[in-house]
Short mmCIF file of C-alpha atoms in Angstrom, two decimals:
data_model
loop_
_atom_site.label_atom_id
_atom_site.label_comp_id
_atom_site.label_asym_id
_atom_site.label_seq_id
_atom_site.Cartn_x
_atom_site.Cartn_y
_atom_site.Cartn_z
CA MET A 16 24.84 -126.87 -109.65
CA HIS A 17 23.64 -123.37 -109.42
CA PRO A 18 20.43 -121.65 -109.83
CA ARG A 19 19.83 -120.28 -112.96
CA GLU A 20 17.87 -117.37 -113.84
CA PRO A 21 14.62 -117.35 -116.46
CA SER A 22 16.56 -117.28 -118.91
CA GLY A 23 18.77 -120.18 -118.45
CA HIS A 24 21.75 -118.86 -117.03
CA THR A 25 23.24 -119.71 -114.00
CA VAL A 26 22.97 -117.38 -110.90
CA LEU A 27 26.34 -117.17 -108.24
CA MET A 28 25.37 -116.68 -104.65
CA ASN A 29 26.71 -113.57 -102.94
CA ALA A 30 24.66 -112.45 -99.58
CA GLY A 31 26.47 -108.71 -100.13
CA HIS A 32 25.19 -108.30 -103.35
CA PRO A 33 22.22 -106.15 -104.23
CA LEU A 34 19.73 -108.45 -105.80
CA ALA A 35 17.55 -107.09 -108.20
CA SER A 36 15.75 -110.25 -108.51
CA PRO A 37 13.02 -111.55 -106.36
CA ARG A 38 13.86 -114.83 -106.96
CA ARG A 39 17.31 -114.32 -105.69
CA ARG A 40 16.76 -112.80 -103.10
CA ALA A 41 13.90 -115.38 -101.87
CA LEU A 42 16.70 -118.21 -102.82
CA GLU A 43 19.53 -115.89 -100.24
CA HIS A 44 17.01 -115.95 -97.50
CA VAL A 45 15.99 -119.20 -97.30
CA THR A 46 19.47 -120.38 -97.37
CA SER A 47 20.42 -118.28 -95.22
CA LEU A 48 18.07 -120.46 -92.71
CA SER A 49 19.32 -123.80 -93.63
CA SER A 50 21.97 -126.01 -92.18
CA GLY A 51 23.28 -129.74 -93.42
CA ALA A 52 25.24 -131.50 -95.67
CA PRO A 53 24.32 -131.27 -99.58
CA LEU A 54 21.09 -132.83 -101.04
CA ASN A 55 21.03 -136.53 -102.64
CA ALA A 56 21.29 -135.35 -106.20
CA GLU A 57 19.67 -138.42 -107.05
CA LEU A 58 16.25 -137.16 -105.65
CA ARG A 59 13.90 -135.40 -107.44
CA ILE A 60 11.22 -133.40 -106.87
CA THR A 61 7.58 -134.21 -108.66
CA LEU A 62 5.03 -132.20 -108.44
CA ASN A 63 1.34 -133.87 -108.30
CA PHE A 64 -1.56 -132.81 -109.68
CA HIS A 65 -4.84 -133.77 -111.24
CA PRO A 66 -4.37 -134.39 -114.66
CA ASP A 67 -8.09 -134.25 -116.25
CA ARG A 68 -9.20 -131.12 -114.34
CA THR A 69 -9.98 -127.54 -116.35
CA VAL A 70 -8.66 -123.85 -115.91
CA ALA A 71 -11.26 -121.48 -117.12
CA GLY A 72 -12.88 -124.40 -118.53
CA ARG A 73 -9.86 -125.76 -121.10
CA PRO A 74 -8.07 -128.92 -120.02
CA ILE A 75 -5.58 -128.39 -117.91
CA LEU A 76 -3.11 -130.47 -120.19
CA GLU A 77 -4.25 -128.81 -123.32
CA ARG A 78 -3.59 -125.71 -121.58
CA LEU A 79 -0.03 -126.82 -120.40
CA CYS A 80 0.37 -128.48 -124.35
CA GLY A 81 -0.33 -124.59 -125.29
CA ASP A 82 1.80 -122.64 -122.74
CA GLY A 83 4.89 -124.64 -122.30
CA LEU A 84 5.39 -123.69 -118.72
CA TYR A 85 3.81 -125.24 -115.37
CA VAL A 86 2.42 -122.05 -113.60
CA SER A 87 1.49 -120.77 -109.49
CA GLN A 88 -1.94 -120.50 -108.94
CA PHE A 89 -1.29 -116.80 -108.69
CA VAL A 90 -1.44 -116.90 -112.48
CA THR A 91 -4.22 -119.63 -112.86
CA GLY A 92 -6.47 -119.03 -109.98
CA THR A 93 -6.89 -122.57 -109.37
CA SER A 94 -5.49 -125.30 -106.75
CA ASN A 95 -5.27 -128.65 -105.67
CA GLY A 96 -5.16 -127.71 -102.42
CA GLY A 97 -6.46 -123.91 -100.95
CA LEU A 98 -6.71 -121.15 -103.06
CA THR A 99 -5.46 -117.80 -101.44
CA ALA A 100 -2.86 -116.70 -103.56
CA ARG A 101 -3.94 -112.87 -103.61
CA PRO A 102 -2.94 -110.35 -101.74
CA GLY A 103 -3.22 -110.18 -98.21
CA GLY A 104 -4.25 -114.54 -98.79
CA ASP A 105 -2.90 -116.60 -96.47
CA ARG A 106 -0.47 -118.12 -99.61
CA TRP A 107 0.58 -114.60 -100.13
CA ARG A 108 1.32 -114.33 -95.95
CA TRP A 109 3.07 -117.66 -96.16
CA GLU A 110 5.44 -116.62 -98.75
CA SER A 111 5.92 -113.40 -97.38
CA ARG A 112 7.04 -115.08 -94.33
CA ILE A 113 8.73 -117.59 -96.04
CA PHE A 114 10.68 -115.96 -98.19
CA GLY A 115 11.73 -112.26 -96.34
CA GLY A 116 9.18 -110.96 -98.42
CA ALA A 117 11.21 -110.99 -101.56
CA TYR A 118 7.98 -111.70 -103.37
CA ASP A 119 5.83 -108.67 -101.90
CA GLY A 120 5.49 -106.23 -104.72
CA ALA A 121 6.43 -109.77 -107.46
CA GLY A 122 3.62 -110.37 -110.07
CA PRO A 123 2.35 -113.33 -110.44
CA ALA A 124 4.30 -114.68 -112.88
CA GLU A 125 7.32 -114.15 -110.89
CA ARG A 126 6.37 -116.39 -107.73
CA PRO A 127 7.44 -119.99 -107.06
CA VAL A 128 5.28 -123.19 -107.58
CA TYR A 129 4.99 -125.82 -105.39
CA GLY A 130 5.68 -129.27 -105.17
CA ALA A 131 7.45 -131.98 -102.88
CA LEU A 132 10.89 -133.42 -102.78
CA ASP A 133 10.52 -137.28 -103.24
CA VAL A 134 12.72 -138.61 -100.38
CA ARG A 135 11.30 -142.11 -100.99
CA ARG A 136 11.45 -142.63 -104.36
CA ALA A 137 7.24 -143.33 -104.52
CA SER A 138 6.10 -144.18 -108.18
CA PHE A 139 3.00 -142.40 -107.10
CA GLY A 140 4.83 -139.30 -106.26
CA ALA A 141 5.93 -137.59 -103.36
CA ALA A 142 2.37 -135.49 -102.32
CA PRO A 143 -0.35 -137.57 -104.02
CA ARG A 144 -3.30 -135.72 -101.82
CA PHE A 145 -2.32 -133.15 -104.49
CA GLY A 146 -3.41 -135.19 -107.09
CA SER A 147 -3.06 -138.38 -108.79
CA ALA A 148 -0.58 -137.08 -111.52
CA HIS A 149 2.69 -135.72 -111.24
CA PHE A 150 5.74 -134.51 -113.21
CA ARG A 151 9.04 -135.58 -112.18
CA LEU A 152 11.17 -132.14 -112.56
CA THR A 153 15.00 -132.90 -113.38
CA ALA A 154 18.17 -132.37 -111.56
CA ASP A 155 19.11 -129.62 -112.76
CA VAL A 156 15.61 -128.16 -110.40
CA LEU A 157 17.33 -129.07 -108.04
CA ALA A 158 19.02 -125.86 -107.21
CA SER A 159 16.81 -123.53 -108.02
CA ALA A 160 14.21 -124.53 -105.10
CA THR A 161 13.77 -123.96 -101.45
CA PHE A 162 12.35 -126.55 -99.25
CA CYS A 163 10.38 -126.59 -96.23
CA TYR A 164 8.90 -129.36 -93.75
CA PRO A 165 6.06 -129.27 -92.31
CA ASP A 166 3.99 -127.75 -94.99
CA SER A 167 4.02 -123.86 -95.92
CA ALA A 168 0.71 -123.83 -94.63
CA THR A 169 1.88 -124.61 -90.89
CA GLU A 170 4.12 -121.84 -90.58
CA PRO A 171 6.97 -123.79 -90.35
CA VAL A 172 10.30 -123.66 -89.39
CA GLN A 173 12.96 -126.07 -90.31
CA PHE A 174 14.29 -124.67 -94.28
CA GLY A 175 16.51 -125.94 -96.89
CA VAL A 176 18.18 -125.60 -99.74
CA ALA A 177 20.04 -128.51 -102.45
CA ALA A 178 23.94 -127.18 -101.03
CA ARG A 179 22.04 -127.13 -96.95
CA MET A 180 19.48 -129.86 -97.00
CA SER A 181 20.60 -132.88 -94.27
CA GLY A 182 18.92 -131.50 -91.62
CA LEU A 183 15.44 -131.12 -92.85
CA VAL A 184 15.65 -134.58 -94.34
CA GLU A 185 16.70 -135.88 -91.15
CA LEU A 186 13.91 -134.08 -89.93
CA ALA A 187 11.38 -135.60 -91.87
CA ALA A 188 12.77 -138.84 -91.62
CA ALA A 189 12.01 -138.98 -88.02
CA ASP A 190 8.65 -137.56 -87.83
CA ARG A 191 5.71 -139.69 -87.75
CA ARG A 192 2.70 -137.65 -89.79
CA ASP A 193 -0.22 -139.38 -91.51
CA ALA A 194 0.74 -140.86 -94.94
CA LEU A 195 -0.87 -137.76 -96.69
CA ASP A 196 1.05 -134.97 -94.93
CA ASP A 197 4.52 -136.44 -94.63
CA TYR A 198 6.19 -134.93 -97.12
CA ILE A 199 8.72 -132.30 -97.83
CA GLU A 200 7.16 -129.26 -99.73
CA ALA A 201 9.68 -127.35 -102.19
CA GLN A 202 9.03 -124.42 -103.79
CA ILE A 203 10.59 -123.34 -107.70
CA HIS A 204 11.94 -120.27 -107.69
CA VAL A 205 12.48 -120.73 -112.00
CA PRO A 206 9.60 -120.93 -114.18
CA VAL A 207 9.09 -124.92 -114.72
CA ARG A 208 9.46 -125.62 -118.64
CA LEU A 209 7.85 -128.54 -119.70
CA ASP A 210 10.84 -129.41 -122.88
CA GLN A 211 13.77 -128.63 -120.58
CA ASP A 212 12.42 -129.53 -116.87
CA VAL A 213 10.36 -132.35 -116.59
CA GLU A 214 11.85 -135.56 -116.77
CA ALA A 215 8.35 -137.69 -117.39
CA LEU A 216 4.69 -137.02 -116.69
CA VAL A 217 3.65 -140.40 -114.55
CA LEU A 218 -0.12 -141.04 -114.91
CA ASP A 219 -2.41 -143.67 -112.64
CA PRO A 220 -3.57 -146.47 -115.80
CA ALA A 221 -7.22 -145.22 -114.89
CA TYR A 222 -6.76 -143.00 -117.84
CA ARG A 223 -5.34 -145.32 -120.52
CA GLY A 224 -7.38 -144.86 -123.38
CA THR A 225 -8.87 -141.61 -122.33
CA ALA A 226 -8.60 -137.94 -123.66
CA VAL A 227 -5.68 -137.64 -120.86
CA GLU A 228 -3.23 -139.82 -122.03
CA ALA A 229 -3.92 -138.48 -125.41
CA ALA A 230 -3.14 -134.93 -124.60
CA ALA A 231 -0.76 -136.32 -122.58
CA GLU A 232 1.62 -137.86 -125.82
CA LYS A 233 1.57 -134.10 -126.96
CA LEU A 234 3.48 -132.66 -124.45
CA PRO A 235 6.88 -132.17 -124.75
CA CYS A 236 7.89 -134.89 -121.84
CA PRO A 237 7.72 -138.80 -121.78
CA VAL A 238 5.20 -140.27 -120.35
CA GLU A 239 5.48 -143.25 -117.20
CA TRP A 240 2.33 -144.88 -115.47
CA HIS A 241 2.08 -145.82 -111.52
CA GLU A 242 0.42 -149.02 -110.13
CA GLY A 243 -2.91 -146.54 -109.47
CA PHE A 244 -5.02 -145.98 -107.05
CA ARG A 245 -8.08 -148.17 -106.26
CA LEU A 246 -10.39 -148.03 -102.95
CA GLY A 247 -12.96 -150.94 -102.79
CA VAL A 248 -16.31 -149.83 -100.83
CA ASP A 249 -15.83 -152.03 -98.28
CA GLU A 250 -11.91 -151.01 -97.39
CA LEU A 251 -13.88 -147.28 -97.74
CA ARG A 252 -17.03 -148.39 -95.13
CA ARG A 253 -14.01 -148.63 -92.78
CA ARG A 254 -12.49 -145.23 -92.80
CA PRO A 255 -15.42 -142.93 -91.76
CA GLY A 256 -13.22 -141.49 -89.11
CA PHE A 257 -10.23 -140.17 -91.61
CA ARG A 258 -12.18 -137.11 -93.38
CA GLY A 259 -15.71 -137.60 -92.34
CA SER A 260 -18.77 -140.20 -93.03
CA GLU A 261 -20.67 -137.59 -95.03
CA TYR A 262 -17.64 -138.39 -97.66
CA VAL A 263 -17.47 -142.17 -97.52
CA GLU A 264 -20.99 -141.75 -98.18
CA LEU A 265 -20.16 -139.71 -101.20
CA GLY A 266 -17.11 -141.64 -101.88
CA GLU A 267 -19.82 -145.18 -102.56
CA ALA A 268 -22.51 -143.37 -103.84
CA LEU A 269 -19.70 -142.23 -106.70
CA ALA A 270 -18.02 -145.64 -106.88
CA VAL A 271 -18.65 -148.25 -110.08
CA ASP A 272 -18.32 -151.81 -109.96
CA GLY A 273 -17.86 -151.33 -105.86
CA CYS A 274 -14.48 -149.88 -107.02
CA LEU A 275 -13.41 -145.92 -106.82
CA ASP A 276 -10.41 -144.62 -108.86
CA ALA A 277 -8.86 -141.52 -109.86
CA ARG A 278 -10.73 -141.23 -113.07
CA ILE A 279 -13.91 -141.85 -111.35
CA ILE A 280 -13.53 -138.70 -109.34
CA GLY A 281 -12.41 -136.35 -112.12
CA ASP A 282 -15.87 -137.19 -113.79
CA ALA A 283 -17.37 -135.82 -110.66
CA ALA A 284 -15.62 -133.34 -110.57
CA ARG A 285 -16.15 -132.09 -114.16
CA ALA A 286 -20.01 -133.01 -114.27
CA GLY A 287 -20.41 -130.33 -111.31
CA CYS A 288 -22.73 -132.05 -109.30
CA HIS A 289 -20.54 -131.84 -106.09
CA ALA A 290 -18.78 -129.57 -103.83
CA GLU A 291 -14.96 -130.00 -105.32
CA GLN A 292 -14.07 -129.46 -101.46
CA ASP A 293 -16.13 -132.77 -100.85
CA LEU A 294 -14.41 -134.45 -104.39
CA LYS A 295 -11.44 -133.16 -102.72
CA LYS A 296 -12.40 -134.98 -99.50
CA VAL A 297 -13.24 -138.58 -101.31
CA TRP A 298 -9.43 -138.20 -103.04
CA HIS A 299 -7.69 -137.77 -100.21
CA LEU A 300 -9.38 -141.18 -98.92
CA LEU A 301 -8.91 -142.69 -102.41
CA ALA A 302 -5.30 -141.94 -101.58
CA ARG A 303 -4.44 -142.81 -98.30
CA PHE A 304 -5.95 -146.03 -98.31
CA GLY A 305 -6.36 -146.67 -102.41
CA ARG A 306 -2.87 -147.27 -103.12
CA ALA A 307 -1.16 -150.54 -103.87
CA PRO A 308 0.72 -152.31 -101.02
CA ARG A 309 4.33 -151.97 -102.43
CA SER A 310 2.98 -147.84 -102.78
CA HIS A 311 2.54 -146.79 -98.96
CA ALA A 312 4.97 -143.80 -98.69
CA ALA A 313 5.26 -144.47 -94.93
CA ASP A 314 6.02 -147.62 -95.90
CA LEU A 315 9.25 -146.93 -98.05
CA PRO A 316 12.67 -145.82 -96.93
CA VAL A 317 13.78 -142.09 -96.48
CA ASP A 318 17.06 -141.58 -98.79
CA ARG A 319 20.17 -140.24 -97.10
CA GLY A 320 21.59 -140.94 -100.53
CA ARG A 321 25.16 -139.23 -101.93
CA PRO A 322 25.86 -135.72 -101.43
CA LEU A 323 24.81 -133.29 -104.32
CA LEU A 324 26.67 -133.56 -107.63
CA SER A 325 27.08 -131.23 -110.36
CA GLY A 326 24.92 -132.18 -113.38
CA ARG A 327 22.90 -135.07 -113.97
CA ALA A 328 23.08 -138.22 -112.29
CA GLY A 329 21.82 -141.81 -113.09
CA ASN A 330 21.24 -143.76 -115.94
CA ARG A 331 16.95 -144.16 -116.17
CA ARG A 332 14.84 -142.09 -115.95
CA GLY A 333 16.65 -139.25 -115.30
CA GLY A 334 18.27 -140.21 -112.62
CA TYR A 335 16.05 -142.75 -110.36
CA PRO A 336 19.34 -146.08 -111.05
CA PRO A 337 17.06 -149.15 -111.56
CA GLY A 338 15.51 -150.95 -108.60
CA VAL A 339 15.43 -148.41 -105.91
CA ASP A 340 11.95 -146.03 -107.33
CA GLY A 341 9.57 -148.37 -105.90
CA SER A 342 7.97 -147.67 -109.65
CA PHE A 343 5.98 -150.27 -111.22
CA THR A 344 5.45 -149.41 -115.28
CA PRO A 345 2.67 -151.61 -117.06
CA PRO A 346 4.27 -153.84 -119.88
CA GLN A 347 1.99 -152.35 -122.60
CA ALA A 348 3.41 -148.51 -121.05
CA THR A 349 4.29 -145.96 -123.29
CA GLU A 350 7.17 -144.05 -123.44
CA ALA A 351 6.21 -141.03 -124.60
CA ARG A 352 5.34 -137.97 -122.87
CA GLY A 353 3.56 -135.27 -120.47
CA CYS A 354 2.70 -132.34 -118.16
CA PRO A 355 1.44 -130.22 -114.70
CA LEU A 356 -1.31 -128.31 -113.34
CA LEU A 357 -0.90 -125.60 -110.76
CA SER A 358 0.46 -125.91 -107.42
#
């Protein structure tokens, strides 16, 4: 399995070759910092995002349907995390450090997009702090990705690539970070094409029968459903120390029939009556404490698995064998199609 250029052709890595592509230089640089055995080819990268948000006033899924690509915050100017994707900003500086300056002179469309490696095969994706939905990418994308632990915002010193990854997986498995922070960050160095690189869009059931589901069905990838995030106000009131009592109070005010879910927070975000950062903290409370009991990432084992194979693996959901991914698809779920937001 080799990394591919944007055209779809594979690239043989050669450390002595003068490289023209920032993407290739970035991959080579991180490869030189990585160690260990190859990655299990049955694992997947996921891209978590909020499927009901807008970009420049346009619904994100509608935009994705038109563009056919998942792009970085350097292109969109929006983010589910921090928004510092500008020359000299934090994201620019982190990328310069991690990738050896490979992208310092690159255009916005050349820069990587961000996700996480789903080492626990969690039905809600590897990094739900960034959103209730996720795209699950194909096995072919693994070779065009780099990885770090912890998140690049912490200026990590441990890195991996698909061919040299076991050291990073073991490091993450031994750490005891909070469940919202316990993910291996992935940087994908090729355009993520919805019709070729996405196995499925996985949605929260709060969006059944909504415009989100209707828009998702127009995308060129399957749609699946996870168990959903729901948090009762009684449990919410017990968590003032997690993000702050003011966000517990805001969550209480937003709750419908005594419960919070992803759709309620999304409706509040589009209404524009609350600061985005405040709603992000409310989402963190829901994502951390509102998962179905079997869905807590910290309770699922890390897959140290089998080594990287050539080509696609597995026989279900594009590579997750039956019974090992911790997922649940409601009986009425449609197997159709899906798409992303921004990193």
